[in-house]
Coordinates of C-alpha atoms in Angstrom, one line a residue:
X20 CA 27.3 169.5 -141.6
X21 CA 29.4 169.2 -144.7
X22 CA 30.4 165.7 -146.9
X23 CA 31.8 164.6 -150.3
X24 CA 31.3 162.2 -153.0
X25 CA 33.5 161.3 -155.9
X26 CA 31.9 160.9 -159.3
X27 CA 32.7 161.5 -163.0
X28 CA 30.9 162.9 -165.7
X29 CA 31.2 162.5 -169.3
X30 CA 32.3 165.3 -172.5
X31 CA 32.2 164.4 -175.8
X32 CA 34.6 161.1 -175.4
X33 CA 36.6 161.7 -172.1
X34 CA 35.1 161.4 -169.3
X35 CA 36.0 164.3 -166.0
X36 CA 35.9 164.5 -162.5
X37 CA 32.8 165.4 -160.9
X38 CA 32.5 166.4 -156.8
X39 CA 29.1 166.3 -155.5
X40 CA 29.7 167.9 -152.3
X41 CA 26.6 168.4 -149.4
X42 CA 25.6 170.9 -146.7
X43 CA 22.9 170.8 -144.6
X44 CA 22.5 174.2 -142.4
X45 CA 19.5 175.9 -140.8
X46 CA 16.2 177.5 -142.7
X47 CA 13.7 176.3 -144.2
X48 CA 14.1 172.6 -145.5
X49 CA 15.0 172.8 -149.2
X50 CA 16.9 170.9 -151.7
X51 CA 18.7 172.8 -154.5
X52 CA 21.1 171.8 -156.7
X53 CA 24.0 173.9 -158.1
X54 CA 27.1 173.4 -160.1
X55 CA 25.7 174.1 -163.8
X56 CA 23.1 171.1 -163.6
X57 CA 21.0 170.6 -166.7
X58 CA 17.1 169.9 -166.5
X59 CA 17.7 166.4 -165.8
X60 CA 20.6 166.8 -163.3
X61 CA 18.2 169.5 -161.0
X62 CA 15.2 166.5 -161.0
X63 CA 17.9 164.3 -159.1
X64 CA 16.0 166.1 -155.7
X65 CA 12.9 164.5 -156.6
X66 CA 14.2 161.2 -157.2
X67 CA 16.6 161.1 -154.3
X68 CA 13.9 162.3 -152.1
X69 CA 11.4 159.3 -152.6
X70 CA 14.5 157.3 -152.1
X71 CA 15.7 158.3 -149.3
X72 CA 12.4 157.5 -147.5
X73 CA 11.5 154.5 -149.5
X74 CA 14.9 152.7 -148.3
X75 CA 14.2 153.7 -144.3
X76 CA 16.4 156.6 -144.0
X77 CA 15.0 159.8 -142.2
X78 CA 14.9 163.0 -144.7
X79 CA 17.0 166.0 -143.3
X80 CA 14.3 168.8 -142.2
X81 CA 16.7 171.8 -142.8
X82 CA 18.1 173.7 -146.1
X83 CA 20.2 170.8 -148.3
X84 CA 22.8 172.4 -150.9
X85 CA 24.3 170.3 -153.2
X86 CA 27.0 171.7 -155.4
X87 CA 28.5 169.2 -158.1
X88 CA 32.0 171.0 -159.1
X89 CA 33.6 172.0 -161.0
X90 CA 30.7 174.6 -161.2
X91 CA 31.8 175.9 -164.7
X92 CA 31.4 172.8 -166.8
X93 CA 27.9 171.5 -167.5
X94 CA 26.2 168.5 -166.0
X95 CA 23.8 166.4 -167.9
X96 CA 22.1 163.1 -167.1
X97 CA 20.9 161.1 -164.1
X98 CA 24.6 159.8 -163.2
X99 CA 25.1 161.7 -160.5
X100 CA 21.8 160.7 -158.8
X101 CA 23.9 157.9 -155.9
X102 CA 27.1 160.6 -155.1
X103 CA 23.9 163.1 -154.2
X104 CA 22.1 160.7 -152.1
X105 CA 25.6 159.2 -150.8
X106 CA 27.0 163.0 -149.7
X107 CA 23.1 164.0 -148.4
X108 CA 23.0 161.3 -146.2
X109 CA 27.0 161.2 -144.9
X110 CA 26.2 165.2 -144.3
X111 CA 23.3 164.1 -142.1
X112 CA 25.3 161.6 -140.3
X113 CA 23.6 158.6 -141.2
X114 CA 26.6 157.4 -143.3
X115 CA 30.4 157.0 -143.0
X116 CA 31.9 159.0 -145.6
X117 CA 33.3 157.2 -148.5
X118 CA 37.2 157.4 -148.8
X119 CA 38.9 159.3 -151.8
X120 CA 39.5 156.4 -153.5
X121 CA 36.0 155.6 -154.0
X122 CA 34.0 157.1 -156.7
X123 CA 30.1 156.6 -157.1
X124 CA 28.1 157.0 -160.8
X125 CA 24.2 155.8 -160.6
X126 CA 20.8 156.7 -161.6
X127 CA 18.4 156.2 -158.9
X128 CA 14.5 155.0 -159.4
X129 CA 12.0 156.6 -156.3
X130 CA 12.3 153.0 -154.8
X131 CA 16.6 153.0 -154.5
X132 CA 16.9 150.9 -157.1
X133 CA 20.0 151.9 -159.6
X134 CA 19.3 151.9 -163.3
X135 CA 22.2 151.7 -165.9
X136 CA 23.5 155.1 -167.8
X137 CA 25.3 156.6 -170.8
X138 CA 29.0 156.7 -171.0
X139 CA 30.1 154.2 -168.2
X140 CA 33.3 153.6 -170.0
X141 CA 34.9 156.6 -170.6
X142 CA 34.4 157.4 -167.0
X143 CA 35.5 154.2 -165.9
X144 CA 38.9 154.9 -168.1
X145 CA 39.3 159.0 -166.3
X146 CA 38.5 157.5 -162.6
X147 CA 41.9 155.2 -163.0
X148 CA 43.6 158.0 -164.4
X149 CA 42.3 160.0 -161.1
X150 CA 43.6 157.5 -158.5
X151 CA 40.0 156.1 -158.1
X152 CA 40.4 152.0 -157.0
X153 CA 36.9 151.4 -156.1
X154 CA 34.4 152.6 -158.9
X155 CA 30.1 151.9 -157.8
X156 CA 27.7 151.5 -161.0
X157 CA 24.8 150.1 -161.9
X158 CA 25.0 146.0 -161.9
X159 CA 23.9 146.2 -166.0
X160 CA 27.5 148.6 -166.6
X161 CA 29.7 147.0 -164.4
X162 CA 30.7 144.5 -167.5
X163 CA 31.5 147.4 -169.3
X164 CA 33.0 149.2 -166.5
X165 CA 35.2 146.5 -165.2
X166 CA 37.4 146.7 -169.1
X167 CA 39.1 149.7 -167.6
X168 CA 42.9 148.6 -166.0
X169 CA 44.2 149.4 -162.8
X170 CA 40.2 149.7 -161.0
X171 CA 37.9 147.3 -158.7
X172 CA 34.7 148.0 -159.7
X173 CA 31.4 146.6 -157.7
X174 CA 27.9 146.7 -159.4
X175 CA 25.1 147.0 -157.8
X176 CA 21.1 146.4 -157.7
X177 CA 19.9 148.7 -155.3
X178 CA 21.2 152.0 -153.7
X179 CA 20.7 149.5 -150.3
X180 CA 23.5 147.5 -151.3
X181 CA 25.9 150.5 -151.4
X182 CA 25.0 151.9 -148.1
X183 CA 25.5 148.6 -146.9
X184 CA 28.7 147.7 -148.2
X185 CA 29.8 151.3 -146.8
X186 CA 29.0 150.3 -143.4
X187 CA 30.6 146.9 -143.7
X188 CA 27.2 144.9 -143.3
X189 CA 27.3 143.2 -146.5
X190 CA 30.3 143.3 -149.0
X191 CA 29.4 143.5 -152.8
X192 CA 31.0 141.4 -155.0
X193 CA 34.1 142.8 -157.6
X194 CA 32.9 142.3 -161.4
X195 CA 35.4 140.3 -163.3
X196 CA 36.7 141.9 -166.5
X197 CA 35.3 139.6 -169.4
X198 CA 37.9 138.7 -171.7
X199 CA 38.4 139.9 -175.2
X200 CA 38.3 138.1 -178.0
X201 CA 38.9 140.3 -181.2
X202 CA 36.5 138.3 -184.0
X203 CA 35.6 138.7 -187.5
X204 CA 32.2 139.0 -188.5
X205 CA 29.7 136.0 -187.7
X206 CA 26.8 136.6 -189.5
X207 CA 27.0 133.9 -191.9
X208 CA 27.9 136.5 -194.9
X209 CA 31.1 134.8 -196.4
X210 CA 32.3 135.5 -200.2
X211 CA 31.4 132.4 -201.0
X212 CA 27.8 133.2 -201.8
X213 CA 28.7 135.8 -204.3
X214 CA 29.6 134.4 -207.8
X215 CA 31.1 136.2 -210.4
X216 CA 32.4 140.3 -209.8
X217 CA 35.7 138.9 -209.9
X218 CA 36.8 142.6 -210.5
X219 CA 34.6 143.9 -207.2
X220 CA 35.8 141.1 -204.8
X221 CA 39.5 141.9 -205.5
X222 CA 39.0 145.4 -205.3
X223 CA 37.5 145.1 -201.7
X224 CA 40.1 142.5 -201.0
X225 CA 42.5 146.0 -201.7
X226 CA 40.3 147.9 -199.5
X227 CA 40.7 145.8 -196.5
X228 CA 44.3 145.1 -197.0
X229 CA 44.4 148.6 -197.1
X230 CA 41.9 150.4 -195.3
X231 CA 41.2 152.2 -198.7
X232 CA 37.3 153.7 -199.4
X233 CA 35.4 152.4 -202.5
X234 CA 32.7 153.1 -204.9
X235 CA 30.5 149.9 -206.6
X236 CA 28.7 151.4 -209.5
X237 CA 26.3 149.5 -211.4
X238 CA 23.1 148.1 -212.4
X239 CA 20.4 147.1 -210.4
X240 CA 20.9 143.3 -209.0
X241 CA 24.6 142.9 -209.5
X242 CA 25.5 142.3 -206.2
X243 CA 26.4 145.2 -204.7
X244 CA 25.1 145.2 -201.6
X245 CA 25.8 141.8 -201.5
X246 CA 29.5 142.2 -201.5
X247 CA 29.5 145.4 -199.3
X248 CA 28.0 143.4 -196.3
X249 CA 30.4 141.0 -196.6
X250 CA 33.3 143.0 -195.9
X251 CA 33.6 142.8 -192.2
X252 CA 34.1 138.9 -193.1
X253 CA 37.7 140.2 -194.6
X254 CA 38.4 143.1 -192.0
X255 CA 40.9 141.6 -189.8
X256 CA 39.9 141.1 -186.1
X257 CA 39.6 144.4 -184.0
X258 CA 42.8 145.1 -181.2
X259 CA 41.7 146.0 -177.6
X260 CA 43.1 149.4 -178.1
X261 CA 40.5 149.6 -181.3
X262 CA 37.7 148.3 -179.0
X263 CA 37.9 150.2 -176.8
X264 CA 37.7 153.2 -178.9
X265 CA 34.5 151.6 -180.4
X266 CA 33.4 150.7 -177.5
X267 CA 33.5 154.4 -175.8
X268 CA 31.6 155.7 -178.7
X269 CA 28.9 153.0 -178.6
X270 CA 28.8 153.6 -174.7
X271 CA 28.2 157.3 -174.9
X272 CA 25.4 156.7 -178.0
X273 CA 23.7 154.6 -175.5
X274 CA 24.0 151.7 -178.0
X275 CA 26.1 149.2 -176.0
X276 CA 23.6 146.1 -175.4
X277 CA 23.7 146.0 -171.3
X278 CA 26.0 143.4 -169.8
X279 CA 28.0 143.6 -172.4
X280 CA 31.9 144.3 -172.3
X281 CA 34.4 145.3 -175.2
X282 CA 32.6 145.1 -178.5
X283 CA 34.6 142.3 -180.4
X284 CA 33.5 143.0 -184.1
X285 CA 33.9 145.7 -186.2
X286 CA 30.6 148.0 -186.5
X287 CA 29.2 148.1 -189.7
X288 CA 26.6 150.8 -190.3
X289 CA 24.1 151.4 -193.1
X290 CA 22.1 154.4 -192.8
X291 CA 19.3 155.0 -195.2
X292 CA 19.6 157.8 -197.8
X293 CA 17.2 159.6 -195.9
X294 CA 19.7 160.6 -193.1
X295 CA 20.1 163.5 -192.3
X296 CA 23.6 165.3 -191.7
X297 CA 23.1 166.5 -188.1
X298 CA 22.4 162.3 -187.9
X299 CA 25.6 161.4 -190.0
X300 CA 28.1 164.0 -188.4
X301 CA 26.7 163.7 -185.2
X302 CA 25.3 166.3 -183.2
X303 CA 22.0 167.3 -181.3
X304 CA 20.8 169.2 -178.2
X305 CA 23.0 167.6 -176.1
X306 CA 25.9 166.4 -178.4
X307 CA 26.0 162.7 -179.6
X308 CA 28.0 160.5 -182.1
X309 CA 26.7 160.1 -185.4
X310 CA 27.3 156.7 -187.9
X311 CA 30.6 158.7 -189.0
X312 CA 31.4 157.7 -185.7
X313 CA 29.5 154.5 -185.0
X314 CA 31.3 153.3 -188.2
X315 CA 35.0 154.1 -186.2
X316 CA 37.2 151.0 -186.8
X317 CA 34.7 149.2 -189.2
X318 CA 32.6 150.0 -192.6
X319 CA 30.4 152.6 -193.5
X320 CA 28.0 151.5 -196.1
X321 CA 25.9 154.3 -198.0
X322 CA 23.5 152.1 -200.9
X323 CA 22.2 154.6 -203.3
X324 CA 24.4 157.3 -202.6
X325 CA 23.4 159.7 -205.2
X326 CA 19.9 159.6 -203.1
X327 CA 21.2 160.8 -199.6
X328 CA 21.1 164.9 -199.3
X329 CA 24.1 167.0 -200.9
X330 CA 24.7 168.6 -197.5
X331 CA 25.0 165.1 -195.7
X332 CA 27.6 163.8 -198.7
X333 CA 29.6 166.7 -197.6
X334 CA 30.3 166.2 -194.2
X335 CA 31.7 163.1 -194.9
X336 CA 34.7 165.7 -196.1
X337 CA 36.5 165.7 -193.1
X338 CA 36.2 162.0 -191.3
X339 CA 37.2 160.9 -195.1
X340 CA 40.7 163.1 -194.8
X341 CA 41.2 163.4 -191.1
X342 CA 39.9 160.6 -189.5
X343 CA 38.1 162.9 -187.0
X344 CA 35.0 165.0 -187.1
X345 CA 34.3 167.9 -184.9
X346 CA 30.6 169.2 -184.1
X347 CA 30.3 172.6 -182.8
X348 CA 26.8 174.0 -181.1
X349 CA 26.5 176.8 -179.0
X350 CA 26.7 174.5 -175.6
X351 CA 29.8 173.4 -177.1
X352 CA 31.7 171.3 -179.2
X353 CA 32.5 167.7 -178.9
X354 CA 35.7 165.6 -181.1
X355 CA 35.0 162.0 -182.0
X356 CA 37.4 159.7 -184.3
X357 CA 35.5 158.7 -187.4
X358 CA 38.1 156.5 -188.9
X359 CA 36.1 153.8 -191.4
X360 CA 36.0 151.9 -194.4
X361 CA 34.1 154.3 -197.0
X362 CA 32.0 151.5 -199.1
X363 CA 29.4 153.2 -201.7
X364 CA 27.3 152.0 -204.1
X365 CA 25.0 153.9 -206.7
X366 CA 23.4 153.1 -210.2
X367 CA 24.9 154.9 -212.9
X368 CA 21.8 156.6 -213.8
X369 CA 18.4 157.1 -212.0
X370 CA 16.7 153.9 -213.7
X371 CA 19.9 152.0 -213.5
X372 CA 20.8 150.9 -216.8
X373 CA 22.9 153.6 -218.4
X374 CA 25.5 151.2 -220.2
X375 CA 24.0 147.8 -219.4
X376 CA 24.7 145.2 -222.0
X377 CA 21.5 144.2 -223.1
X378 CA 19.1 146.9 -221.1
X379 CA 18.2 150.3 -222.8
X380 CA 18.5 153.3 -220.3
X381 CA 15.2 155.5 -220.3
X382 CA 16.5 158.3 -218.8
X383 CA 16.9 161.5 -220.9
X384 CA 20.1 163.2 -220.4
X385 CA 19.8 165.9 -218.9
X386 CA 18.2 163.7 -216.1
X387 CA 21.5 161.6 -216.6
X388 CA 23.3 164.3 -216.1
X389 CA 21.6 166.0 -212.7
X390 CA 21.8 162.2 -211.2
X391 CA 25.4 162.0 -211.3
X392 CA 26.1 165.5 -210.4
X393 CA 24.7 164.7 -207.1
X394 CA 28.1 163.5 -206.5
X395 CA 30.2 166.2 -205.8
X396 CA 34.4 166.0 -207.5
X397 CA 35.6 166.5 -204.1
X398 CA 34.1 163.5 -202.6
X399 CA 35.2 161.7 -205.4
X400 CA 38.6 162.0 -205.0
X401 CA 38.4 160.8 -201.7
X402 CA 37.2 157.8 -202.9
X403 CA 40.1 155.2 -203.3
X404 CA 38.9 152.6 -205.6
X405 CA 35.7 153.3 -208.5
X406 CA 34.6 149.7 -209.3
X407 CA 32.3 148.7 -212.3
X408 CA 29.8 146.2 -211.4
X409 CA 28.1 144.4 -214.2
X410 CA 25.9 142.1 -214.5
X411 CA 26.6 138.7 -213.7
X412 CA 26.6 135.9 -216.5
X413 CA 23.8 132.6 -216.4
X414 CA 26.8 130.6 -216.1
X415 CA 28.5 131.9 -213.7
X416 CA 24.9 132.4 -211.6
X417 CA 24.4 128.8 -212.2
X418 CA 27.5 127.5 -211.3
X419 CA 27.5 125.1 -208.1
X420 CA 31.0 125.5 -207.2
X421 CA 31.1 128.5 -204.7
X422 CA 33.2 130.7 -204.8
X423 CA 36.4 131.4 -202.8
X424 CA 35.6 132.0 -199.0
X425 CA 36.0 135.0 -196.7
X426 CA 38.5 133.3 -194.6
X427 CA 40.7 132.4 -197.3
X428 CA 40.7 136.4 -198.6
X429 CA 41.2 137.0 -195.4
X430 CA 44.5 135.0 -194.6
X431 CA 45.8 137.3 -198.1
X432 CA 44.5 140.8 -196.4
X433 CA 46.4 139.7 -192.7
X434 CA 49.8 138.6 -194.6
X435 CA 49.9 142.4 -196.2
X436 CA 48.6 144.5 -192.7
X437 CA 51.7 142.2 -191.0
X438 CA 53.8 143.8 -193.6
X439 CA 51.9 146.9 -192.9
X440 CA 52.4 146.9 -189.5
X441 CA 55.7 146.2 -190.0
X442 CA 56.9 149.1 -192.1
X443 CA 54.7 151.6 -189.7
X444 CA 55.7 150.3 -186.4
X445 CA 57.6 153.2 -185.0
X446 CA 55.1 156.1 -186.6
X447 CA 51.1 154.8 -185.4
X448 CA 49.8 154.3 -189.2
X449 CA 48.0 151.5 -189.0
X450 CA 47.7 151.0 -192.7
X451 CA 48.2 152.2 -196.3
X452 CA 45.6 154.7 -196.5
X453 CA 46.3 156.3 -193.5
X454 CA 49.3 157.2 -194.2
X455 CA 50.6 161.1 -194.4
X456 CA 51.8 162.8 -197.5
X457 CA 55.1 163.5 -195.5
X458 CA 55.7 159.8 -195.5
X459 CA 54.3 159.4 -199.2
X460 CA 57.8 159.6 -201.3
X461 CA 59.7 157.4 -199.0
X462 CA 57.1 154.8 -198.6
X463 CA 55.5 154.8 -201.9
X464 CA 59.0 154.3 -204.1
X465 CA 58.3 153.8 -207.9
X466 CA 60.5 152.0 -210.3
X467 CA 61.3 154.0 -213.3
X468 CA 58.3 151.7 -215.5
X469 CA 55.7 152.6 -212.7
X470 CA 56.8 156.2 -212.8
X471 CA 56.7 156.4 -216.5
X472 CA 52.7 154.6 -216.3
X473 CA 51.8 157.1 -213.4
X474 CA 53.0 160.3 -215.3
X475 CA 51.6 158.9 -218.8
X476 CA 47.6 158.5 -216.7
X477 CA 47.8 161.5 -214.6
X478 CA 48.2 163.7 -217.5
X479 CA 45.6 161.9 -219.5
X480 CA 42.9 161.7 -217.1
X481 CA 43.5 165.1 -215.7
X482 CA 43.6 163.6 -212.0
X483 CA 44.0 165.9 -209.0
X484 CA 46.8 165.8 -206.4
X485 CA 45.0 164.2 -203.9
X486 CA 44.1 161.3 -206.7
X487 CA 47.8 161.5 -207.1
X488 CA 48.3 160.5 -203.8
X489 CA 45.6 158.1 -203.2
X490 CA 46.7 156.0 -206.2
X491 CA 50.2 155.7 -204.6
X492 CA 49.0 154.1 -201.3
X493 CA 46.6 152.0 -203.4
X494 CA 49.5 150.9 -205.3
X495 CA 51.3 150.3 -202.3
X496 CA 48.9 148.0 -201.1
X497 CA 48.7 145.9 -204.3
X498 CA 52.2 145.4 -204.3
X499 CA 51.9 144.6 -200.1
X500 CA 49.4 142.1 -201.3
X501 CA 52.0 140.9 -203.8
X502 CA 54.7 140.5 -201.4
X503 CA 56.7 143.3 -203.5
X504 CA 59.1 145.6 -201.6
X505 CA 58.7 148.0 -204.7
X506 CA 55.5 149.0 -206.7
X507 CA 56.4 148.4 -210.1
X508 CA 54.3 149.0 -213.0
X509 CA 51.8 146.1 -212.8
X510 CA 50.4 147.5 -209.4
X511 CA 50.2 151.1 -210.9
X512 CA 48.4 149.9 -213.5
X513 CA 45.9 147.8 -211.7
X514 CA 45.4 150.9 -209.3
X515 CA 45.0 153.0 -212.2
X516 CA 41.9 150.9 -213.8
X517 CA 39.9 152.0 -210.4
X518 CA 40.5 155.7 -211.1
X519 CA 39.0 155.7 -214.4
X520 CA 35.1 154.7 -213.6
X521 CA 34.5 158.2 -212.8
X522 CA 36.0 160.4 -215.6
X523 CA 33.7 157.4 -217.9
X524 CA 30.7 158.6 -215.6
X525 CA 31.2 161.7 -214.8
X526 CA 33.0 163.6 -217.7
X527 CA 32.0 161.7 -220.6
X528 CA 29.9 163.6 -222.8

């Protein structure tokens, strides 16, 4: 006797069709499982065994093959747990065989009861694709599930409930597809609790009307963690389309809180300087996102980036240019989107007061020196906008009038994405700094002052050709923020003062 179960399986972010198909002949009774399982895939026999008995079913006594095709791509995890116990016991004939538009994706405890799993999403978005109408999960992923168009997806408590709901005895219950509602960050972190950096909040106001990376160098206790966590608060609200990118990547990280549908605000990460780069690219046994990826669509903060290992810096090479990182191991290799908001902060020296005001620094130089050659050129110039944070003034600390709030920043950076979105309708930039160097000359026009202040500074500070380019599209943006169709000097000027921290840093001598 012979039967078949849809499921899906999931690869890096897309999620595949999977076929657990059943056949029950004579010999000795066995179960073995086939198809390129992984450890955890071939302990499905145990736990389907003790569930078969435990929910009142009677355990075939012959020789049970299970094959889960395609046989030539791997299968990890406990998803495919239900479609074996499903096609076992329609093989057996204690079960009408589920139609093709049904697909089935469970982990199974010994007593039937179904526990949530990995990468409901993704699988969720390939079934619809398929042709699959009718999608089976756990009841803690249905939420999640249900986000996908075009599918009716049931969740459920117990593998009881399916078998049930196969036979017609009792019908489960569709999950509604929560709505979404793209939001802003709700911490309670506004710009109105920071006083003073009048320099730093405009430059991050840049950075989010923008999408530009940044760099907030300066003394201990300035504030710069302060105004990186704040950023989110001036990000504006996340589209579907980006949520569900973000929320894919969360899903198959095993991050998404259960119950939970779309993610609604933009991630902001902050891993410590003692990450590794296998956990900042991503990677792993069986490959996962890393923050590059958990950041996708939000901000990236790296405090004390000088501290964090040379090797991790330098993955950050490719998200920062490409928007993508690729992870390669020898079971394969996995694609995720790492596009972020780069926001770093570092002291300029390793006790933190080179150049303070009033502070002497008590580092030698050649310990000056090795700490800022931690930070490589290349990285650098990937780095949009170099910000000096100084210390803040009594005055301005004492000052009870707060400063201007996140929302009101916020209404500034949405006017100059609308223009934006506008100008890149027809090509999918979303923003300034995405946009490609083919696109650079036409976009980025200079009047003849602007061109005159760009040629003057790029031969002066000896900047590279990627600098070059990144100034344009900060300019851009400045002049966006303006409401200027052309970037005149001003706005080349002002893009060229956060250009100039690192040659005072780095190649002063």
């Amino acid at each position: 006797m012979f039967a078949k179960v849809n499921s899906f399986g999931v690869r890096g972010l897309a999620g595949f069709a999977v076929t657990a198909e059943a056949d029950i002949s004579g010999g000795l009774p066995q179960l073995s499982i086939v198809g390129l399982p992984d450890s955890a895939v071939k302990e499905a026999a145990d736990r389907v065994r003790s569930a078969v008995k435990n929910l009142g079913f009677a355990w075939p006594t012959s020789r049970i093959t299970v094959n889960l095709a395609p046989a030539d791509v791997r299968k990890t995890g406990p998803l495919y747990d239900l479609p074996v116990f499903l096609a076992l016991l329609c093989a057996a004939g204690q079960l009408p065989a589920p139609g093709a538009h049904q697909a089935f994706i469970d982990e199974l405890s010994l007593d039937g009861m179904l526990r949530p799993v990995q990468g409901i999403l993704p699988m969720a978005l390939a079934a619809a694709e398929c042709g699959v109408t009718e999608l089976f999960v756990p009841a803690e992923n249905a939420a999640e599930a249900a986000t996908a168009d075009g599918i009716t997806v049931y969740g459920a408590h117990t593998a009881r409930q399916v078998t049930d709901h196969l036979r017609g005895e009792a019908q489960l219950t569709a999950a509604d597809c929560p709505p979404f509602l793209g939001q802003t960050h709700t911490e309670g972190l506004d710009f109105s609790d920071v006083r003073g950096q009048l320099m730093a909040r405009r430059a991050l106001e840049i950075a989010a009307a923008g999408g530009h990376n940044v760099l907030l160098i300066g003394p201990p206790g300035t504030g710069k963690s302060m105004l990186a966590r704040r950023m989110p608060g001036i990000l504006p609200p996340l589209t579907r389309p980006e949520a569900v990118e973000c929320t894919k990547i969360y899903s198959v990280a095993g991050l998404l809180p259960g119950g939970s549908g779309l993610l609604t605000q933009r991630p902001f990460r902050s891993p410590h300087h003692s990450v590794s780069a296998p956990a900042l690219a991503g990677g792993g046994a069986q490959i996962r996102p890393g923050e590059v990826s958990l950041a996708h669509n939000g901000v990236l903060f790296l405090d004390e980036l000088p501290e964090f290992q040379r090797d991790a810096l330098e993955v950050l090479r490719q998200p920062l240019e490409d928007g993508v990182v690729t992870i390669s191991r020898a079971s394969g290799s996995a694609t995720y989107p790492s596009r972020f908001v780069l926001i770093a902060a570092m002291n300029p020296c390793k006790c933190g007061y080179f150049g303070h005001p009033t502070r002497p620094c008590t580092c030698p130089p050649s310990a000056v020196e090795r700490y800022r050659q931690r930070i490589s050129g290349p990285l650098l110039d990937r780095i949009d906008l170099h910000v000096d944070v100084s210390p803040v003034a009594y005055d301005e600390l004492s000052a009870e009038e707060p400063g201007e709030c996140s929302a009101a920043i916020l209404e500034r950076v949405l006017a100059a994405r609308a223009i934006q979105q506008s100008r890149f309708e027809t090509t999918g930039v979303l923003c300034n700094a995405h946009l490609p160097s083919r696109a650079l000359r036409q976009v980025c026009r200079l009047d003849d002052a602007a061109a005159a202040t760009l040629r003057a500074a790029f031969d002066r500070l000896g900047l590279s050709a990627r600098a070059h380019d990144r100034i344009l599209k900060v300019s851009r943006t400045i002049a966006d923020l303006a409401g200027s169709k052309t970037i005149g000097a001003v706005h080349v000027a002002e893009a060229l003062q956060y250009r100039s921290l690192d040659r005072k840093y780095w190649y002063d001598r």
